[in-house]
Amino acid sequence: MSEWITGGCQCGAVRYRASALTDNAHICHCRMCQKAVGNFFAALVGAPKEAVEWTRGRPSVFLSSGHVERGFCSACGTPLFYNDVEGPRITLTIGSLDHPERLKPKSQDGIEGRMPWFSELPAVPDQGETEAGDSAAWAAAIRASNRQHPDHDTAVWPLDAARRE
Ligand SMILES: [Zn+2]
Ligand SMILES: [Zn+2]
């Protein structure tokens, strides 16, 4: 990939860019990944360590074992990476990328932790889009006070700080 790949946390305190990703987009169902991302599985993609640059702030880390650290934003808690501290690559959370839709998983790891009903998820009843129906007013209130960093780099963040200048 020639273009820069960018991402960051929900609050925008931590932003990164990568000049390359490895061809290993995957989901991991293992219990340690479930805890690290607070979800049924982690969606991950690797990058050579030298290809990743922290462009705003720095992630905090938790050593989940003697060999792996889990990176996250200490201000908002967004999980950002899995890092084998001795290995050549860092593994980014696909959900923290600005364009997660570009990274279709190619494999599933840690299947001992896979939810027994995982294959049934596409059949779970669909309640429509965020701004549809009864939730439209609520969605509008959220949008009007949204503090989530947009899915692209910004010169100044948060916007309140920009307005004060
Ligand atoms: Zn954050
Ligand atoms: Zn895992």
JSON list of C-alpha atoms and ligand atoms in Angstrom, two decimals:
[
{"chain": "A", "resi": 1, "resn": "MET", "atom": "CA", "xyz": [0.00, 0.00, 0.00]},
{"chain": "A", "resi": 2, "resn": "SER", "atom": "CA", "xyz": [1.44, 3.36, -0.96]},
{"chain": "A", "resi": 3, "resn": "GLU", "atom": "CA", "xyz": [-0.90, 5.78, 0.79]},
{"chain": "A", "resi": 4, "resn": "TRP", "atom": "CA", "xyz": [-0.66, 6.52, 4.48]},
{"chain": "A", "resi": 5, "resn": "ILE", "atom": "CA", "xyz": [-3.03, 4.61, 6.65]},
{"chain": "A", "resi": 6, "resn": "THR", "atom": "CA", "xyz": [-4.28, 6.66, 9.59]},
{"chain": "A", "resi": 7, "resn": "GLY", "atom": "CA", "xyz": [-6.19, 6.00, 12.77]},
{"chain": "A", "resi": 8, "resn": "GLY", "atom": "CA", "xyz": [-6.55, 6.87, 16.41]},
{"chain": "A", "resi": 9, "resn": "CYS", "atom": "CA", "xyz": [-8.67, 6.70, 19.51]},
{"chain": "A", "resi": 10, "resn": "GLN", "atom": "CA", "xyz": [-12.22, 7.90, 20.05]},
{"chain": "A", "resi": 11, "resn": "CYS", "atom": "CA", "xyz": [-11.27, 11.14, 21.84]},
{"chain": "A", "resi": 12, "resn": "GLY", "atom": "CA", "xyz": [-8.46, 12.09, 19.44]},
{"chain": "A", "resi": 13, "resn": "ALA", "atom": "CA", "xyz": [-5.72, 12.36, 22.07]},
{"chain": "A", "resi": 14, "resn": "VAL", "atom": "CA", "xyz": [-3.80, 9.60, 20.29]},
{"chain": "A", "resi": 15, "resn": "ARG", "atom": "CA", "xyz": [-3.39, 9.46, 16.50]},
{"chain": "A", "resi": 16, "resn": "TYR", "atom": "CA", "xyz": [-1.12, 7.32, 14.36]},
{"chain": "A", "resi": 17, "resn": "ARG", "atom": "CA", "xyz": [-0.23, 6.65, 10.77]},
{"chain": "A", "resi": 18, "resn": "ALA", "atom": "CA", "xyz": [1.29, 3.64, 9.07]},
{"chain": "A", "resi": 19, "resn": "SER", "atom": "CA", "xyz": [3.17, 3.52, 5.79]},
{"chain": "A", "resi": 20, "resn": "ALA", "atom": "CA", "xyz": [2.47, -0.20, 5.41]},
{"chain": "A", "resi": 21, "resn": "LEU", "atom": "CA", "xyz": [0.27, -2.95, 6.78]},
{"chain": "A", "resi": 22, "resn": "THR", "atom": "CA", "xyz": [0.89, -6.66, 6.66]},
{"chain": "A", "resi": 23, "resn": "ASP", "atom": "CA", "xyz": [-1.51, -8.84, 4.71]},
{"chain": "A", "resi": 24, "resn": "ASN", "atom": "CA", "xyz": [-2.98, -10.51, 7.79]},
{"chain": "A", "resi": 25, "resn": "ALA", "atom": "CA", "xyz": [-6.26, -8.78, 8.71]},
{"chain": "A", "resi": 26, "resn": "HIS", "atom": "CA", "xyz": [-7.96, -11.19, 11.07]},
{"chain": "A", "resi": 27, "resn": "ILE", "atom": "CA", "xyz": [-10.26, -11.55, 14.02]},
{"chain": "A", "resi": 28, "resn": "CYS", "atom": "CA", "xyz": [-9.07, -13.17, 17.23]},
{"chain": "A", "resi": 29, "resn": "HIS", "atom": "CA", "xyz": [-11.58, -14.81, 19.55]},
{"chain": "A", "resi": 30, "resn": "CYS", "atom": "CA", "xyz": [-9.13, -15.67, 22.35]},
{"chain": "A", "resi": 31, "resn": "ARG", "atom": "CA", "xyz": [-10.12, -14.73, 25.89]},
{"chain": "A", "resi": 32, "resn": "MET", "atom": "CA", "xyz": [-7.22, -12.29, 26.24]},
{"chain": "A", "resi": 33, "resn": "CYS", "atom": "CA", "xyz": [-8.29, -10.38, 23.12]},
{"chain": "A", "resi": 34, "resn": "GLN", "atom": "CA", "xyz": [-11.90, -10.38, 24.33]},
{"chain": "A", "resi": 35, "resn": "LYS", "atom": "CA", "xyz": [-10.83, -8.69, 27.56]},
{"chain": "A", "resi": 36, "resn": "ALA", "atom": "CA", "xyz": [-8.39, -6.31, 25.85]},
{"chain": "A", "resi": 37, "resn": "VAL", "atom": "CA", "xyz": [-11.07, -4.90, 23.55]},
{"chain": "A", "resi": 38, "resn": "GLY", "atom": "CA", "xyz": [-14.12, -5.56, 25.75]},
{"chain": "A", "resi": 39, "resn": "ASN", "atom": "CA", "xyz": [-15.86, -7.45, 23.00]},
{"chain": "A", "resi": 40, "resn": "PHE", "atom": "CA", "xyz": [-16.62, -10.88, 21.55]},
{"chain": "A", "resi": 41, "resn": "PHE", "atom": "CA", "xyz": [-13.43, -10.77, 19.47]},
{"chain": "A", "resi": 42, "resn": "ALA", "atom": "CA", "xyz": [-10.66, -8.40, 18.41]},
{"chain": "A", "resi": 43, "resn": "ALA", "atom": "CA", "xyz": [-10.26, -7.31, 14.78]},
{"chain": "A", "resi": 44, "resn": "LEU", "atom": "CA", "xyz": [-6.54, -6.86, 14.10]},
{"chain": "A", "resi": 45, "resn": "VAL", "atom": "CA", "xyz": [-4.03, -6.12, 11.34]},
{"chain": "A", "resi": 46, "resn": "GLY", "atom": "CA", "xyz": [-0.24, -6.09, 11.59]},
{"chain": "A", "resi": 47, "resn": "ALA", "atom": "CA", "xyz": [2.26, -3.44, 10.55]},
{"chain": "A", "resi": 48, "resn": "PRO", "atom": "CA", "xyz": [6.07, -3.43, 10.60]},
{"chain": "A", "resi": 49, "resn": "LYS", "atom": "CA", "xyz": [7.03, -1.52, 13.76]},
{"chain": "A", "resi": 50, "resn": "GLU", "atom": "CA", "xyz": [9.17, 0.93, 11.80]},
{"chain": "A", "resi": 51, "resn": "ALA", "atom": "CA", "xyz": [6.17, 1.73, 9.58]},
{"chain": "A", "resi": 52, "resn": "VAL", "atom": "CA", "xyz": [4.04, 3.12, 12.45]},
{"chain": "A", "resi": 53, "resn": "GLU", "atom": "CA", "xyz": [4.37, 6.69, 13.66]},
{"chain": "A", "resi": 54, "resn": "TRP", "atom": "CA", "xyz": [2.45, 8.27, 16.57]},
{"chain": "A", "resi": 55, "resn": "THR", "atom": "CA", "xyz": [1.38, 11.63, 15.18]},
{"chain": "A", "resi": 56, "resn": "ARG", "atom": "CA", "xyz": [-0.48, 12.91, 18.25]},
{"chain": "A", "resi": 57, "resn": "GLY", "atom": "CA", "xyz": [-0.06, 11.86, 21.87]},
{"chain": "A", "resi": 58, "resn": "ARG", "atom": "CA", "xyz": [1.24, 8.47, 22.94]},
{"chain": "A", "resi": 59, "resn": "PRO", "atom": "CA", "xyz": [-0.65, 5.30, 23.83]},
{"chain": "A", "resi": 60, "resn": "SER", "atom": "CA", "xyz": [-0.55, 3.82, 27.31]},
{"chain": "A", "resi": 61, "resn": "VAL", "atom": "CA", "xyz": [0.25, 0.13, 27.61]},
{"chain": "A", "resi": 62, "resn": "PHE", "atom": "CA", "xyz": [-0.72, -2.81, 29.78]},
{"chain": "A", "resi": 63, "resn": "LEU", "atom": "CA", "xyz": [1.59, -5.83, 29.78]},
{"chain": "A", "resi": 64, "resn": "SER", "atom": "CA", "xyz": [-1.00, -8.59, 29.42]},
{"chain": "A", "resi": 65, "resn": "SER", "atom": "CA", "xyz": [1.82, -11.16, 29.71]},
{"chain": "A", "resi": 66, "resn": "GLY", "atom": "CA", "xyz": [5.59, -11.14, 29.83]},
{"chain": "A", "resi": 67, "resn": "HIS", "atom": "CA", "xyz": [5.67, -10.95, 26.04]},
{"chain": "A", "resi": 68, "resn": "VAL", "atom": "CA", "xyz": [2.75, -8.83, 24.89]},
{"chain": "A", "resi": 69, "resn": "GLU", "atom": "CA", "xyz": [1.64, -5.31, 25.62]},
{"chain": "A", "resi": 70, "resn": "ARG", "atom": "CA", "xyz": [-1.82, -3.94, 24.84]},
{"chain": "A", "resi": 71, "resn": "GLY", "atom": "CA", "xyz": [-1.94, -0.29, 23.85]},
{"chain": "A", "resi": 72, "resn": "PHE", "atom": "CA", "xyz": [-4.83, 2.04, 24.57]},
{"chain": "A", "resi": 73, "resn": "CYS", "atom": "CA", "xyz": [-5.66, 5.71, 25.01]},
{"chain": "A", "resi": 74, "resn": "SER", "atom": "CA", "xyz": [-5.44, 6.62, 28.70]},
{"chain": "A", "resi": 75, "resn": "ALA", "atom": "CA", "xyz": [-7.92, 9.48, 28.18]},
{"chain": "A", "resi": 76, "resn": "CYS", "atom": "CA", "xyz": [-10.79, 7.56, 26.53]},
{"chain": "A", "resi": 77, "resn": "GLY", "atom": "CA", "xyz": [-9.81, 3.88, 26.78]},
{"chain": "A", "resi": 78, "resn": "THR", "atom": "CA", "xyz": [-9.91, 2.98, 23.08]},
{"chain": "A", "resi": 79, "resn": "PRO", "atom": "CA", "xyz": [-7.90, -0.23, 22.47]},
{"chain": "A", "resi": 80, "resn": "LEU", "atom": "CA", "xyz": [-5.24, 0.55, 19.85]},
{"chain": "A", "resi": 81, "resn": "PHE", "atom": "CA", "xyz": [-2.83, -2.38, 19.47]},
{"chain": "A", "resi": 82, "resn": "TYR", "atom": "CA", "xyz": [-1.37, -5.74, 20.44]},
{"chain": "A", "resi": 83, "resn": "ASN", "atom": "CA", "xyz": [2.41, -5.70, 20.53]},
{"chain": "A", "resi": 84, "resn": "ASP", "atom": "CA", "xyz": [4.75, -8.69, 20.84]},
{"chain": "A", "resi": 85, "resn": "VAL", "atom": "CA", "xyz": [7.49, -6.69, 22.52]},
{"chain": "A", "resi": 86, "resn": "GLU", "atom": "CA", "xyz": [10.27, -8.83, 20.99]},
{"chain": "A", "resi": 87, "resn": "GLY", "atom": "CA", "xyz": [8.73, -9.21, 17.53]},
{"chain": "A", "resi": 88, "resn": "PRO", "atom": "CA", "xyz": [9.12, -7.15, 14.35]},
{"chain": "A", "resi": 89, "resn": "ARG", "atom": "CA", "xyz": [5.51, -6.10, 14.02]},
{"chain": "A", "resi": 90, "resn": "ILE", "atom": "CA", "xyz": [2.81, -4.29, 15.94]},
{"chain": "A", "resi": 91, "resn": "THR", "atom": "CA", "xyz": [-0.80, -5.34, 15.47]},
{"chain": "A", "resi": 92, "resn": "LEU", "atom": "CA", "xyz": [-3.33, -2.53, 15.25]},
{"chain": "A", "resi": 93, "resn": "THR", "atom": "CA", "xyz": [-7.03, -2.74, 16.14]},
{"chain": "A", "resi": 94, "resn": "ILE", "atom": "CA", "xyz": [-8.90, -2.45, 12.84]},
{"chain": "A", "resi": 95, "resn": "GLY", "atom": "CA", "xyz": [-11.71, -0.52, 14.53]},
{"chain": "A", "resi": 96, "resn": "SER", "atom": "CA", "xyz": [-9.27, 2.28, 15.44]},
{"chain": "A", "resi": 97, "resn": "LEU", "atom": "CA", "xyz": [-8.32, 2.80, 11.78]},
{"chain": "A", "resi": 98, "resn": "ASP", "atom": "CA", "xyz": [-10.04, 5.67, 9.97]},
{"chain": "A", "resi": 99, "resn": "HIS", "atom": "CA", "xyz": [-11.22, 3.23, 7.29]},
{"chain": "A", "resi": 100, "resn": "PRO", "atom": "CA", "xyz": [-11.85, -0.15, 8.91]},
{"chain": "A", "resi": 101, "resn": "GLU", "atom": "CA", "xyz": [-14.05, -1.20, 6.01]},
{"chain": "A", "resi": 102, "resn": "ARG", "atom": "CA", "xyz": [-10.90, -1.61, 3.88]},
{"chain": "A", "resi": 103, "resn": "LEU", "atom": "CA", "xyz": [-9.63, -4.45, 6.06]},
{"chain": "A", "resi": 104, "resn": "LYS", "atom": "CA", "xyz": [-11.76, -7.52, 5.50]},
{"chain": "A", "resi": 105, "resn": "PRO", "atom": "CA", "xyz": [-10.56, -10.30, 7.82]},
{"chain": "A", "resi": 106, "resn": "LYS", "atom": "CA", "xyz": [-8.86, -13.22, 6.09]},
{"chain": "A", "resi": 107, "resn": "SER", "atom": "CA", "xyz": [-8.75, -15.60, 9.04]},
{"chain": "A", "resi": 108, "resn": "GLN", "atom": "CA", "xyz": [-10.01, -16.30, 12.55]},
{"chain": "A", "resi": 109, "resn": "ASP", "atom": "CA", "xyz": [-7.63, -17.04, 15.40]},
{"chain": "A", "resi": 110, "resn": "GLY", "atom": "CA", "xyz": [-8.13, -18.17, 19.00]},
{"chain": "A", "resi": 111, "resn": "ILE", "atom": "CA", "xyz": [-11.25, -20.10, 18.06]},
{"chain": "A", "resi": 112, "resn": "GLU", "atom": "CA", "xyz": [-11.34, -21.84, 21.46]},
{"chain": "A", "resi": 113, "resn": "GLY", "atom": "CA", "xyz": [-12.90, -18.58, 22.71]},
{"chain": "A", "resi": 114, "resn": "ARG", "atom": "CA", "xyz": [-15.33, -18.11, 19.82]},
{"chain": "A", "resi": 115, "resn": "MET", "atom": "CA", "xyz": [-18.90, -17.45, 20.94]},
{"chain": "A", "resi": 116, "resn": "PRO", "atom": "CA", "xyz": [-20.97, -20.61, 20.33]},
{"chain": "A", "resi": 117, "resn": "TRP", "atom": "CA", "xyz": [-23.53, -18.54, 18.38]},
{"chain": "A", "resi": 118, "resn": "PHE", "atom": "CA", "xyz": [-20.99, -16.53, 16.35]},
{"chain": "A", "resi": 119, "resn": "SER", "atom": "CA", "xyz": [-22.14, -17.98, 13.01]},
{"chain": "A", "resi": 120, "resn": "GLU", "atom": "CA", "xyz": [-25.73, -16.94, 13.79]},
{"chain": "A", "resi": 121, "resn": "LEU", "atom": "CA", "xyz": [-24.97, -13.20, 14.12]},
{"chain": "A", "resi": 122, "resn": "PRO", "atom": "CA", "xyz": [-26.03, -12.15, 10.58]},
{"chain": "A", "resi": 123, "resn": "ALA", "atom": "CA", "xyz": [-29.50, -13.55, 11.35]},
{"chain": "A", "resi": 124, "resn": "VAL", "atom": "CA", "xyz": [-29.99, -11.49, 14.53]},
{"chain": "A", "resi": 125, "resn": "PRO", "atom": "CA", "xyz": [-32.94, -9.07, 13.98]},
{"chain": "A", "resi": 126, "resn": "ASP", "atom": "CA", "xyz": [-31.93, -5.79, 12.31]},
{"chain": "A", "resi": 127, "resn": "GLN", "atom": "CA", "xyz": [-33.19, -2.68, 14.14]},
{"chain": "A", "resi": 128, "resn": "GLY", "atom": "CA", "xyz": [-32.22, -0.24, 11.39]},
{"chain": "A", "resi": 129, "resn": "GLU", "atom": "CA", "xyz": [-29.79, 2.65, 11.26]},
{"chain": "A", "resi": 130, "resn": "THR", "atom": "CA", "xyz": [-28.79, 4.82, 14.23]},
{"chain": "A", "resi": 131, "resn": "GLU", "atom": "CA", "xyz": [-30.88, 7.79, 13.14]},
{"chain": "A", "resi": 132, "resn": "ALA", "atom": "CA", "xyz": [-33.98, 5.88, 12.11]},
{"chain": "A", "resi": 133, "resn": "GLY", "atom": "CA", "xyz": [-37.40, 5.78, 13.75]},
{"chain": "A", "resi": 134, "resn": "ASP", "atom": "CA", "xyz": [-37.93, 6.40, 17.47]},
{"chain": "A", "resi": 135, "resn": "SER", "atom": "CA", "xyz": [-34.24, 7.00, 18.08]},
{"chain": "A", "resi": 136, "resn": "ALA", "atom": "CA", "xyz": [-33.97, 9.93, 15.64]},
{"chain": "A", "resi": 137, "resn": "ALA", "atom": "CA", "xyz": [-34.24, 12.64, 18.34]},
{"chain": "A", "resi": 138, "resn": "TRP", "atom": "CA", "xyz": [-31.72, 10.87, 20.53]},
{"chain": "A", "resi": 139, "resn": "ALA", "atom": "CA", "xyz": [-29.34, 10.44, 17.59]},
{"chain": "A", "resi": 140, "resn": "ALA", "atom": "CA", "xyz": [-29.68, 14.17, 16.77]},
{"chain": "A", "resi": 141, "resn": "ALA", "atom": "CA", "xyz": [-28.84, 15.07, 20.40]},
{"chain": "A", "resi": 142, "resn": "ILE", "atom": "CA", "xyz": [-25.75, 12.86, 20.25]},
{"chain": "A", "resi": 143, "resn": "ARG", "atom": "CA", "xyz": [-24.67, 14.36, 16.92]},
{"chain": "A", "resi": 144, "resn": "ALA", "atom": "CA", "xyz": [-25.06, 17.91, 18.29]},
{"chain": "A", "resi": 145, "resn": "SER", "atom": "CA", "xyz": [-22.74, 17.18, 21.23]},
{"chain": "A", "resi": 146, "resn": "ASN", "atom": "CA", "xyz": [-20.46, 14.59, 19.61]},
{"chain": "A", "resi": 147, "resn": "ARG", "atom": "CA", "xyz": [-16.86, 14.64, 20.92]},
{"chain": "A", "resi": 148, "resn": "GLN", "atom": "CA", "xyz": [-15.60, 11.70, 18.87]},
{"chain": "A", "resi": 149, "resn": "HIS", "atom": "CA", "xyz": [-12.60, 12.55, 16.72]},
{"chain": "A", "resi": 150, "resn": "PRO", "atom": "CA", "xyz": [-13.48, 12.42, 12.99]},
{"chain": "A", "resi": 151, "resn": "ASP", "atom": "CA", "xyz": [-12.10, 9.67, 10.77]},
{"chain": "A", "resi": 152, "resn": "HIS", "atom": "CA", "xyz": [-9.23, 11.77, 9.43]},
{"chain": "A", "resi": 153, "resn": "ASP", "atom": "CA", "xyz": [-6.31, 13.74, 10.83]},
{"chain": "A", "resi": 154, "resn": "THR", "atom": "CA", "xyz": [-7.04, 17.21, 12.24]},
{"chain": "A", "resi": 155, "resn": "ALA", "atom": "CA", "xyz": [-4.72, 20.18, 12.78]},
{"chain": "A", "resi": 156, "resn": "VAL", "atom": "CA", "xyz": [-6.26, 21.02, 16.16]},
{"chain": "A", "resi": 157, "resn": "TRP", "atom": "CA", "xyz": [-8.30, 18.86, 18.49]},
{"chain": "A", "resi": 158, "resn": "PRO", "atom": "CA", "xyz": [-10.61, 19.12, 20.37]},
{"chain": "A", "resi": 159, "resn": "LEU", "atom": "CA", "xyz": [-12.54, 21.68, 18.35]},
{"chain": "A", "resi": 160, "resn": "ASP", "atom": "CA", "xyz": [-13.34, 23.67, 21.54]},
{"chain": "A", "resi": 161, "resn": "ALA", "atom": "CA", "xyz": [-9.61, 24.36, 21.84]},
{"chain": "A", "resi": 162, "resn": "ALA", "atom": "CA", "xyz": [-9.56, 25.57, 18.22]},
{"chain": "A", "resi": 163, "resn": "ARG", "atom": "CA", "xyz": [-12.47, 27.91, 18.93]},
{"chain": "A", "resi": 164, "resn": "ARG", "atom": "CA", "xyz": [-10.69, 29.43, 21.93]},
{"chain": "A", "resi": 165, "resn": "GLU", "atom": "CA", "xyz": [-7.64, 30.35, 19.84]},
{"chain": "B", "resi": 1, "resn": "ZN", "atom": "ZN", "xyz": [-8.53, 8.86, 23.40]},
{"chain": "B", "resi": 2, "resn": "ZN", "atom": "ZN", "xyz": [-6.17, -13.09, 20.74]}
]
